[in-house]
Tab-separated table of C-alpha atoms in Angstrom:
chain	number	residue	atom	x	y	z
A	109	MET	CA	5.724	4.590	-20.417
A	110	ALA	CA	2.033	3.776	-20.919
A	111	GLU	CA	1.671	2.615	-17.326
A	112	LEU	CA	2.332	6.177	-16.136
A	113	ASN	CA	-1.054	7.165	-17.573
A	114	GLU	CA	-2.922	4.386	-15.765
A	115	THR	CA	-4.540	4.375	-12.341
A	116	PRO	CA	-1.934	3.021	-9.869
A	117	ARG	CA	-2.499	-0.523	-8.604
A	118	GLY	CA	-2.795	0.767	-5.054
A	119	SER	CA	-5.851	2.806	-6.086
A	120	ARG	CA	-7.626	-0.012	-7.939
A	121	ILE	CA	-10.238	-2.477	-6.698
A	122	HIS	CA	-8.590	-5.900	-6.550
A	123	ILE	CA	-10.604	-8.858	-7.885
A	124	ALA	CA	-8.958	-12.280	-7.621
A	125	PHE	CA	-10.013	-15.732	-8.845
A	126	PHE	CA	-9.497	-18.741	-6.562
A	127	GLY	CA	-10.258	-22.454	-6.628
A	128	LEU	CA	-8.682	-25.868	-7.010
A	129	ARG	CA	-6.347	-26.948	-9.804
A	130	ASN	CA	-8.064	-27.412	-13.174
A	131	ALA	CA	-11.241	-25.711	-11.939
A	132	GLY	CA	-11.072	-23.396	-14.949
A	133	LYS	CA	-9.816	-20.242	-13.236
A	134	SER	CA	-7.456	-19.235	-16.045
A	135	THR	CA	-10.068	-19.887	-18.734
A	136	LEU	CA	-12.534	-17.739	-16.798
A	137	VAL	CA	-10.009	-14.928	-16.284
A	138	ASN	CA	-9.266	-14.849	-20.025
A	139	ALA	CA	-12.991	-14.752	-20.841
A	140	PHE	CA	-13.632	-12.147	-18.154
A	141	THR	CA	-10.909	-9.778	-19.406
A	142	GLY	CA	-11.356	-10.571	-23.089
A	143	GLN	CA	-7.602	-11.195	-23.344
A	144	GLN	CA	-5.267	-14.181	-23.163
A	145	ILE	CA	-3.502	-13.122	-19.968
A	146	ALA	CA	-3.285	-16.595	-18.383
A	147	ILE	CA	-1.937	-19.848	-19.832
A	148	VAL	CA	-4.672	-22.465	-20.177
A	149	SER	CA	-3.915	-26.200	-20.038
A	150	ASP	CA	-5.455	-29.481	-18.891
A	151	VAL	CA	-2.288	-30.127	-16.891
A	152	PRO	CA	-2.946	-29.553	-13.154
A	153	GLY	CA	-0.845	-26.750	-11.682
A	154	THR	CA	-0.281	-24.814	-14.933
A	155	THR	CA	-0.708	-21.497	-13.124
A	156	THR	CA	2.251	-21.151	-10.767
A	157	ASP	CA	2.442	-17.455	-9.828
A	158	PRO	CA	-0.393	-14.928	-9.558
A	159	VAL	CA	-0.980	-13.184	-12.909
A	160	SER	CA	-2.682	-9.771	-12.956
A	161	LYS	CA	-4.342	-7.518	-15.528
A	162	ALA	CA	-5.626	-3.960	-15.056
A	163	MET	CA	-9.030	-3.115	-16.522
A	164	GLU	CA	-12.127	-0.950	-15.990
A	165	ILE	CA	-15.404	-2.407	-14.692
A	166	LEU	CA	-18.325	-0.021	-14.490
A	167	PRO	CA	-19.624	1.177	-12.099
A	168	LEU	CA	-16.755	-0.054	-9.872
A	169	GLY	CA	-14.109	1.799	-11.893
A	170	PRO	CA	-10.422	0.847	-12.230
A	171	CYS	CA	-9.828	-2.785	-11.166
A	172	LEU	CA	-6.991	-5.288	-11.057
A	173	ILE	CA	-7.888	-8.858	-12.088
A	174	THR	CA	-5.676	-11.638	-10.680
A	175	ASP	CA	-5.471	-15.348	-11.557
A	176	THR	CA	-4.019	-17.653	-8.887
A	177	ALA	CA	-2.654	-21.162	-8.474
A	178	GLY	CA	-4.912	-23.936	-7.198
A	179	LEU	CA	-5.267	-24.142	-3.432
A	180	ASP	CA	-4.916	-27.927	-3.583
A	181	ASP	CA	-1.445	-27.825	-5.175
A	182	VAL	CA	0.932	-30.481	-3.807
A	183	GLY	CA	4.619	-31.037	-3.140
A	184	GLU	CA	7.253	-28.583	-1.987
A	185	LEU	CA	6.721	-26.223	-4.928
A	186	GLY	CA	2.968	-26.629	-4.608
A	187	THR	CA	3.089	-25.510	-0.990
A	188	MET	CA	4.982	-22.379	-2.044
A	189	ARG	CA	2.394	-21.683	-4.742
A	190	VAL	CA	-0.445	-22.012	-2.243
A	191	GLU	CA	1.326	-19.564	0.085
A	192	LYS	CA	1.557	-17.041	-2.770
A	193	THR	CA	-2.109	-17.567	-3.576
A	194	LEU	CA	-3.145	-16.922	0.022
A	195	LYS	CA	-0.993	-13.770	0.071
A	196	VAL	CA	-3.160	-12.419	-2.746
A	197	LEU	CA	-6.024	-12.362	-0.239
A	198	GLU	CA	-4.206	-9.647	1.735
A	199	LYS	CA	-5.007	-7.141	-1.008
A	200	THR	CA	-8.197	-8.663	-2.475
A	201	ASP	CA	-11.468	-6.727	-2.300
A	202	ILE	CA	-13.631	-9.224	-4.205
A	203	ALA	CA	-12.791	-12.949	-4.411
A	204	VAL	CA	-14.343	-15.216	-7.042
A	205	TRP	CA	-14.399	-18.908	-6.065
A	206	VAL	CA	-14.469	-21.065	-9.195
A	207	TRP	CA	-16.169	-24.476	-8.989
A	208	GLY	CA	-14.883	-26.817	-11.698
A	209	GLU	CA	-16.802	-29.625	-13.381
A	210	GLY	CA	-16.650	-32.860	-11.394
A	211	LEU	CA	-14.698	-31.188	-8.560
A	212	LEU	CA	-17.549	-31.029	-6.077
A	213	ASN	CA	-16.359	-33.612	-3.541
A	214	ALA	CA	-15.340	-33.812	0.111
A	215	ASP	CA	-11.841	-32.466	-0.549
A	216	SER	CA	-13.054	-29.499	-2.594
A	217	THR	CA	-15.689	-28.690	0.033
A	218	ASP	CA	-13.021	-28.672	2.758
A	219	PHE	CA	-10.804	-26.319	0.745
A	220	HIS	CA	-13.804	-24.137	0.051
A	221	GLU	CA	-14.723	-23.871	3.726
A	222	LEU	CA	-11.139	-23.011	4.702
A	223	PHE	CA	-11.063	-20.398	1.957
A	224	LEU	CA	-14.308	-18.802	3.164
A	225	THR	CA	-12.893	-18.660	6.691
A	226	GLU	CA	-9.786	-16.819	5.480
A	227	CYS	CA	-11.936	-14.383	3.481
A	228	GLN	CA	-14.173	-13.728	6.467
A	229	LYS	CA	-11.144	-12.904	8.619
A	230	ARG	CA	-10.136	-10.245	6.128
A	231	GLY	CA	-13.568	-8.912	5.240
A	232	VAL	CA	-13.233	-10.030	1.608
A	233	VAL	CA	-16.437	-10.231	-0.459
A	234	VAL	CA	-16.858	-13.710	-2.042
A	235	ILE	CA	-18.762	-14.498	-5.249
A	236	GLU	CA	-19.116	-18.105	-6.400
A	237	TYR	CA	-18.978	-19.184	-10.039
A	238	HIS	CA	-19.667	-22.635	-11.495
A	239	ARG	CA	-17.778	-23.593	-14.618
A	240	GLY	CA	-20.002	-23.014	-17.630
A	241	ASP	CA	-22.074	-20.252	-16.050
A	242	SER	CA	-22.501	-16.938	-17.879
A	243	VAL	CA	-19.429	-14.706	-17.701
A	244	GLU	CA	-21.598	-11.654	-18.337
A	245	GLU	CA	-23.755	-12.525	-15.329
A	246	LEU	CA	-20.605	-12.814	-13.234
A	247	LYS	CA	-19.554	-9.338	-14.357
A	248	LYS	CA	-22.953	-7.985	-13.333
A	249	LYS	CA	-22.659	-9.587	-9.891
A	250	ILE	CA	-19.207	-8.084	-9.384
A	251	ALA	CA	-20.311	-4.661	-10.651
A	252	ALA	CA	-23.177	-4.701	-8.140
A	253	VAL	CA	-20.904	-5.226	-5.126
A	254	LYS	CA	-20.979	-2.333	-2.643
A	255	LEU	CA	-17.622	-2.218	-0.909
A	256	GLU	CA	-17.868	-0.890	2.638
A	257	ASP	CA	-14.272	0.270	2.979
A	258	LYS	CA	-14.366	3.561	1.076
A	259	VAL	CA	-10.903	5.021	0.636
A	260	PRO	CA	-10.757	8.625	1.933
A	261	GLY	CA	-9.222	11.373	-0.146
A	262	LEU	CA	-5.617	12.397	0.440
A	263	LEU	CA	-6.646	15.947	1.352
A	264	ASP	CA	-9.954	15.279	3.117
A	265	GLY	CA	-10.480	17.881	5.845
A	266	LEU	CA	-7.327	19.761	4.874
A	267	VAL	CA	-7.932	21.553	1.573
A	268	GLU	CA	-11.017	23.176	0.051
A	269	LYS	CA	-11.814	24.931	-3.201
A	270	GLY	CA	-9.693	28.025	-3.704
A	271	ASP	CA	-7.096	27.159	-1.028
A	272	ARG	CA	-3.435	27.690	-1.918
A	273	VAL	CA	-1.212	24.641	-1.554
A	274	VAL	CA	2.553	24.400	-2.012
A	275	CYS	CA	4.101	21.036	-2.881
A	276	VAL	CA	7.839	20.895	-2.183
A	277	CYS	CA	9.402	18.250	-4.432
A	278	PRO	CA	13.207	18.037	-4.112
A	279	ILE	CA	14.986	16.890	-7.249
A	280	ASP	CA	18.001	15.011	-5.917
A	281	GLU	CA	19.884	11.784	-6.669
A	282	SER	CA	16.896	9.675	-5.631
A	283	ALA	CA	14.385	11.495	-7.875
A	284	PRO	CA	13.397	9.543	-11.022
A	285	LYS	CA	14.734	11.013	-14.249
A	286	GLY	CA	12.266	13.166	-16.125
A	287	ARG	CA	9.247	12.739	-13.838
A	288	LEU	CA	7.875	13.103	-10.315
A	289	ILE	CA	7.311	10.194	-7.950
A	290	LEU	CA	3.817	8.717	-7.656
A	291	PRO	CA	2.841	10.285	-4.272
A	292	GLN	CA	3.672	13.760	-5.581
A	293	VAL	CA	1.681	13.220	-8.760
A	294	GLN	CA	-1.355	11.909	-6.876
A	295	VAL	CA	-1.360	14.795	-4.394
A	296	ILE	CA	-1.058	17.390	-7.179
A	297	ARG	CA	-3.929	15.703	-9.035
A	298	GLU	CA	-6.124	15.801	-5.922
A	299	CYS	CA	-5.373	19.503	-5.485
A	300	LEU	CA	-6.638	20.050	-9.035
A	301	ASP	CA	-9.700	17.857	-8.431
A	302	ARG	CA	-10.564	20.037	-5.422
A	303	HIS	CA	-10.022	23.213	-7.462
A	304	ALA	CA	-7.257	24.319	-5.111
A	305	ILE	CA	-4.373	26.487	-6.332
A	306	CYS	CA	-1.288	24.295	-6.358
A	307	THR	CA	2.294	25.557	-6.623
A	308	VAL	CA	5.140	23.062	-7.101
A	309	CYS	CA	8.742	23.935	-6.270
A	310	GLN	CA	11.994	22.654	-4.845
A	311	VAL	CA	13.109	23.605	-1.341
A	312	ASP	CA	14.971	26.735	-2.427
A	313	GLY	CA	11.922	27.816	-4.427
A	314	LEU	CA	10.059	28.636	-1.218
A	315	GLU	CA	12.091	31.846	-0.965
A	316	ARG	CA	10.793	33.057	-4.335
A	317	LEU	CA	7.071	32.513	-3.805
A	318	GLY	CA	6.516	36.084	-2.728
A	319	GLY	CA	5.303	35.294	0.773
A	320	LEU	CA	3.362	32.438	2.286
A	321	GLU	CA	0.658	34.461	4.046
A	322	ASN	CA	-2.167	33.023	1.973
A	323	VAL	CA	-0.875	29.475	1.703
A	324	LYS	CA	-3.178	27.026	3.494
A	325	LEU	CA	-0.922	23.954	3.384
A	326	VAL	CA	2.698	23.179	2.586
A	327	ILE	CA	3.351	19.543	1.630
A	328	THR	CA	6.970	18.438	1.547
A	329	ASP	CA	8.984	15.356	0.845
A	330	SER	CA	9.674	13.942	4.323
A	331	GLN	CA	13.423	14.086	3.743
A	332	ALA	CA	13.235	17.899	3.502
A	333	PHE	CA	11.185	18.434	6.674
A	334	ARG	CA	13.878	20.338	8.568
A	335	GLU	CA	14.731	22.772	5.766
A	336	VAL	CA	11.105	23.460	4.885
A	337	ALA	CA	10.075	23.973	8.524
A	338	GLN	CA	12.919	26.446	9.029
A	339	MET	CA	11.959	28.376	5.881
A	340	LEU	CA	8.342	28.586	6.989
A	341	GLN	CA	9.449	30.139	10.279
A	342	THR	CA	11.700	32.591	8.431
A	343	PHE	CA	9.362	33.821	5.712
A	344	GLN	CA	5.927	33.815	7.324
A	345	THR	CA	4.729	37.128	8.681
A	346	SER	CA	1.065	36.451	9.433
A	347	LYS	CA	-1.032	33.323	9.948
A	348	SER	CA	1.197	30.269	9.734
A	349	SER	CA	0.781	27.790	6.890
A	350	GLU	CA	0.183	24.238	8.011
A	351	LEU	CA	2.931	21.718	7.270
A	352	THR	CA	2.746	18.033	6.382
A	353	SER	CA	4.449	15.540	4.063
A	354	PHE	CA	3.434	13.283	1.206
A	355	SER	CA	4.151	10.238	3.359
A	356	VAL	CA	1.930	11.486	6.183
A	357	LEU	CA	-0.914	12.203	3.747
A	358	PHE	CA	-0.747	8.621	2.492
A	359	ALA	CA	-0.610	7.357	6.070
A	360	ARG	CA	-3.897	9.209	6.674
A	361	GLN	CA	-5.468	7.765	3.530
A	362	LYS	CA	-4.186	4.192	3.515
A	363	GLY	CA	-3.565	3.387	7.166
A	364	ASP	CA	-4.411	4.176	10.778
A	365	LEU	CA	-2.709	7.451	11.641
A	366	ALA	CA	-3.617	7.214	15.331
A	367	GLU	CA	-1.820	3.860	15.525
A	368	PHE	CA	1.219	5.321	13.759
A	369	VAL	CA	1.344	8.236	16.230
A	370	LYS	CA	1.212	5.754	19.127
A	371	GLY	CA	4.142	3.949	17.528
A	372	LEU	CA	6.291	7.075	17.911
A	373	GLU	CA	6.277	6.579	21.686
A	374	ALA	CA	7.814	3.127	21.254
A	375	ILE	CA	10.971	4.672	19.813
A	376	LYS	CA	11.826	6.020	23.267
A	377	SER	CA	11.648	2.489	24.688
A	378	LEU	CA	14.039	0.869	22.215
A	379	LYS	CA	17.117	-0.795	23.690
A	380	ASP	CA	20.577	-1.569	22.358
A	381	GLY	CA	20.407	-4.587	20.064
A	382	ASP	CA	16.669	-4.293	19.322
A	383	THR	CA	15.619	-5.163	15.767
A	384	VAL	CA	13.561	-2.743	13.672
A	385	LEU	CA	11.740	-3.833	10.520
A	386	VAL	CA	11.743	-1.150	7.800
A	387	ALA	CA	8.967	-2.029	5.345
A	388	GLU	CA	8.213	-0.531	1.930
A	389	GLY	CA	5.263	-1.305	-0.306
A	390	CYS	CA	7.250	-1.022	-3.537
A	391	THR	CA	10.533	-2.382	-4.840
A	392	HIS	CA	13.186	-0.071	-6.213
A	393	HIS	CA	16.924	0.203	-6.691
A	394	ARG	CA	18.575	1.347	-3.468
A	395	GLN	CA	20.381	4.681	-3.785
A	396	CYS	CA	23.473	5.633	-1.776
A	397	ASN	CA	21.325	7.901	0.388
A	398	ASP	CA	18.200	5.728	0.308
A	399	ILE	CA	15.388	6.775	2.645
A	400	GLY	CA	14.548	3.280	3.890
A	401	SER	CA	17.968	1.758	4.308
A	402	VAL	CA	19.941	4.902	5.202
A	403	LYS	CA	17.860	7.866	6.410
A	404	ILE	CA	15.310	5.985	8.528
A	405	PRO	CA	18.027	4.041	10.439
A	406	LYS	CA	19.918	7.313	11.036
A	407	ALA	CA	16.753	9.018	12.281
A	408	LEU	CA	15.939	6.151	14.663
A	409	ALA	CA	19.497	6.062	16.000
A	410	LYS	CA	19.264	9.801	16.692
A	411	LEU	CA	15.836	9.585	18.350
A	412	SER	CA	16.529	6.491	20.444
A	413	GLY	CA	20.204	6.980	21.173
A	414	LYS	CA	20.600	3.203	20.806
A	415	LYS	CA	22.536	0.840	18.578
A	416	LEU	CA	19.802	-0.938	16.664
A	417	LYS	CA	19.619	-3.821	14.218
A	418	PHE	CA	17.609	-3.490	11.031
A	419	GLU	CA	15.755	-5.814	8.707
A	420	PHE	CA	14.228	-4.663	5.437
A	421	ALA	CA	11.151	-5.827	3.545
A	422	SER	CA	9.781	-4.506	0.267
A	423	GLY	CA	6.876	-5.193	-2.059
A	424	SER	CA	4.671	-8.036	-0.856
A	425	GLY	CA	7.378	-9.438	1.440
A	426	PHE	CA	6.038	-7.954	4.680
A	427	ASP	CA	5.564	-11.283	6.455
A	428	LEU	CA	8.180	-13.377	4.670
A	429	ASP	CA	11.762	-14.215	5.579
A	430	CYS	CA	14.131	-11.446	4.555
A	431	GLY	CA	17.750	-12.450	4.135
A	432	GLY	CA	17.170	-15.573	6.176
A	433	ALA	CA	15.909	-13.640	9.200
A	434	PRO	CA	12.357	-14.305	10.412
A	435	LEU	CA	10.179	-11.238	10.195
A	436	LEU	CA	6.428	-11.138	10.771
A	437	GLY	CA	5.832	-14.872	11.028
A	438	GLU	CA	6.856	-17.552	13.488
A	439	GLY	CA	9.914	-15.550	14.568
A	440	VAL	CA	8.021	-12.318	15.025
A	441	SER	CA	9.233	-11.853	18.615
A	442	ASN	CA	12.593	-10.560	17.383
A	443	ILE	CA	10.988	-7.388	15.971
A	444	SER	CA	10.648	-4.455	18.401
A	445	LEU	CA	9.283	-1.846	15.969
A	446	VAL	CA	7.951	-1.644	12.413
A	447	VAL	CA	8.581	1.515	10.386
A	448	HIS	CA	6.402	1.568	7.263
A	449	CYS	CA	6.428	3.766	4.184
A	450	GLY	CA	3.383	5.782	3.106
A	451	GLY	CA	2.075	2.818	1.103
A	452	CYS	CA	1.284	4.649	-2.141
A	453	MET	CA	1.687	1.390	-4.102
A	454	LEU	CA	-0.485	-0.622	-1.706
A	455	THR	CA	-4.245	-0.757	-1.268
A	456	ARG	CA	-5.821	0.587	1.906
A	457	ARG	CA	-6.907	-2.979	2.724
A	458	GLU	CA	-3.315	-4.208	2.510
A	459	VAL	CA	-1.892	-1.423	4.693
A	460	LEU	CA	-4.596	-1.905	7.328
A	461	ARG	CA	-3.912	-5.646	7.294
A	462	ARG	CA	-0.220	-4.987	7.958
A	463	ILE	CA	-1.096	-2.699	10.851
A	464	ALA	CA	-3.501	-5.311	12.237
A	465	LEU	CA	-0.830	-8.014	11.949
A	466	ALA	CA	1.665	-5.889	13.865
A	467	LYS	CA	-0.946	-5.183	16.562
A	468	GLU	CA	-1.795	-8.884	16.739
A	469	PHE	CA	1.802	-9.626	17.696
A	470	GLY	CA	2.088	-6.614	19.992
A	471	ILE	CA	4.595	-4.788	17.787
A	472	PRO	CA	4.371	-0.965	17.554
A	473	ILE	CA	4.201	0.393	14.010
A	474	VAL	CA	4.990	3.899	12.797
A	475	ASN	CA	5.161	5.753	9.496
A	476	TYR	CA	8.225	7.079	7.625
A	477	GLY	CA	6.954	10.664	7.557
A	478	LEU	CA	6.247	10.836	11.288
A	479	VAL	CA	9.702	9.450	12.157
A	480	LEU	CA	11.472	11.935	9.883
A	481	ALA	CA	9.372	14.834	11.198
A	482	MET	CA	10.250	13.905	14.779
A	483	ALA	CA	13.937	13.537	13.867
A	484	SER	CA	13.800	17.010	12.284
A	485	GLY	CA	12.638	18.520	15.571
A	486	ILE	CA	9.019	18.997	14.490
A	487	GLU	CA	6.527	18.290	17.259
A	488	ILE	CA	3.608	16.162	16.146
A	489	GLU	CA	1.110	18.715	17.476
A	490	ASN	CA	2.652	21.219	15.018
A	491	LEU	CA	2.225	18.843	12.087
A	492	CYS	CA	-0.926	18.865	10.001
A	493	ILE	CA	-2.254	15.309	10.321
C-alpha cells in the first residue's frame, strides 16, 4: 500500500533516457537513481520494455525516471520495442539523449536527428549526455530546466480560502474497498491546501448537511449527476451552490475544456453504425456497471438516439489496435467521436497530445463528465466549468 502515499504518476515530471543500443542508458539510469532498476549487459537489446522509477529531484519535485530500449533495435520484436520507446515521448517532459562510446557515426547521427525532430514536435526538452560524463552535472542540468507547461490547480478560479465545498463520493460496487479513488483524494487535498472547508458525503448525505446556503461548490462523481442536481434544487433556499464533477475538474486541469465542450455538439451528428472510441488513462477490472463500457455507451445512445458501435482503449493504448480494430492510427477514419476520461493517471502533456491527435484527424473529442452531465439533463451553462 506504500504507493498510496506517493505522488501519482500523472502529477510527476517525466524524465526519460533515450539512445541507441549499448549506449549505456541503463547504466546511467541506475547511477542517476542510485538504484539497480535496469538490467545492465553488453548484449545489445537487453532493455526490451520501458522501466520506470519514481524519485524526487529538487527543485523540480516529484519525477518519474524511465529507461527505454535502443532506437536502432532490429527485427520484428525490435520494431515493436522501438514503437514502445517512441510512445514514451508522449508523456516525457525532459528527454536525455545518451551518446555511447564509439557510437558517433552516420547511423547514430541520423537516429539522433530523427529523435530531435520527434521531440520538437511534442515540445519535449532535450539534454544530451556523453557516456563517462559526470552524473551529478547531468542532475544539475535537469534540475535547472524551466518547464513552460505549468499544470493549473484543480480548483483554480473556483475555490478560495474559507469557501465551503461538498464532495459527493458514492460508495457503490465500483468503489475500491477501504479507500477513495484517486480523483476524490486529490480534490480533497487541494481543498485543504487552499484552506477551504471540505465536507465529504455520499449522495443521501446531502439531506443531512443542514442546508447548502453557504456552500460555494458541490463536486460529485459524474455517475451521480442527476441525483445530486435534483437534491440541490430541492434543498437550496438562497443563492445556488455551483455544481461540477471530479471528471470535469480534471478535464480543466489536464486537457482543453473548450475543445471538450465543442465535442458535445458532435454527439447530435452521430449516425447509426458510427464508431465511438471510449478511452481511459488507467487500466482496471471492468465492473458489471462500469462507467466506460456500460454507462457512457448508454448515455451516448440516449443523447444521440442512434445505434452506435464502440471501441475501448485503456492505459497507454490510445493509438494502438484494440481487439484487432484500428483506432487512432492508419484506420482512424472509422472513429466518429472520442470520449475520454478525466485523465487523473495521465500527465497534462499526454492528455493534450491525445486531444491534438484527435484534432489532427478531424475527430471530435469530449470528456466523460460532460457527457454524463448532458445525459442527466444538466445544461452546460449551468455547470461550473
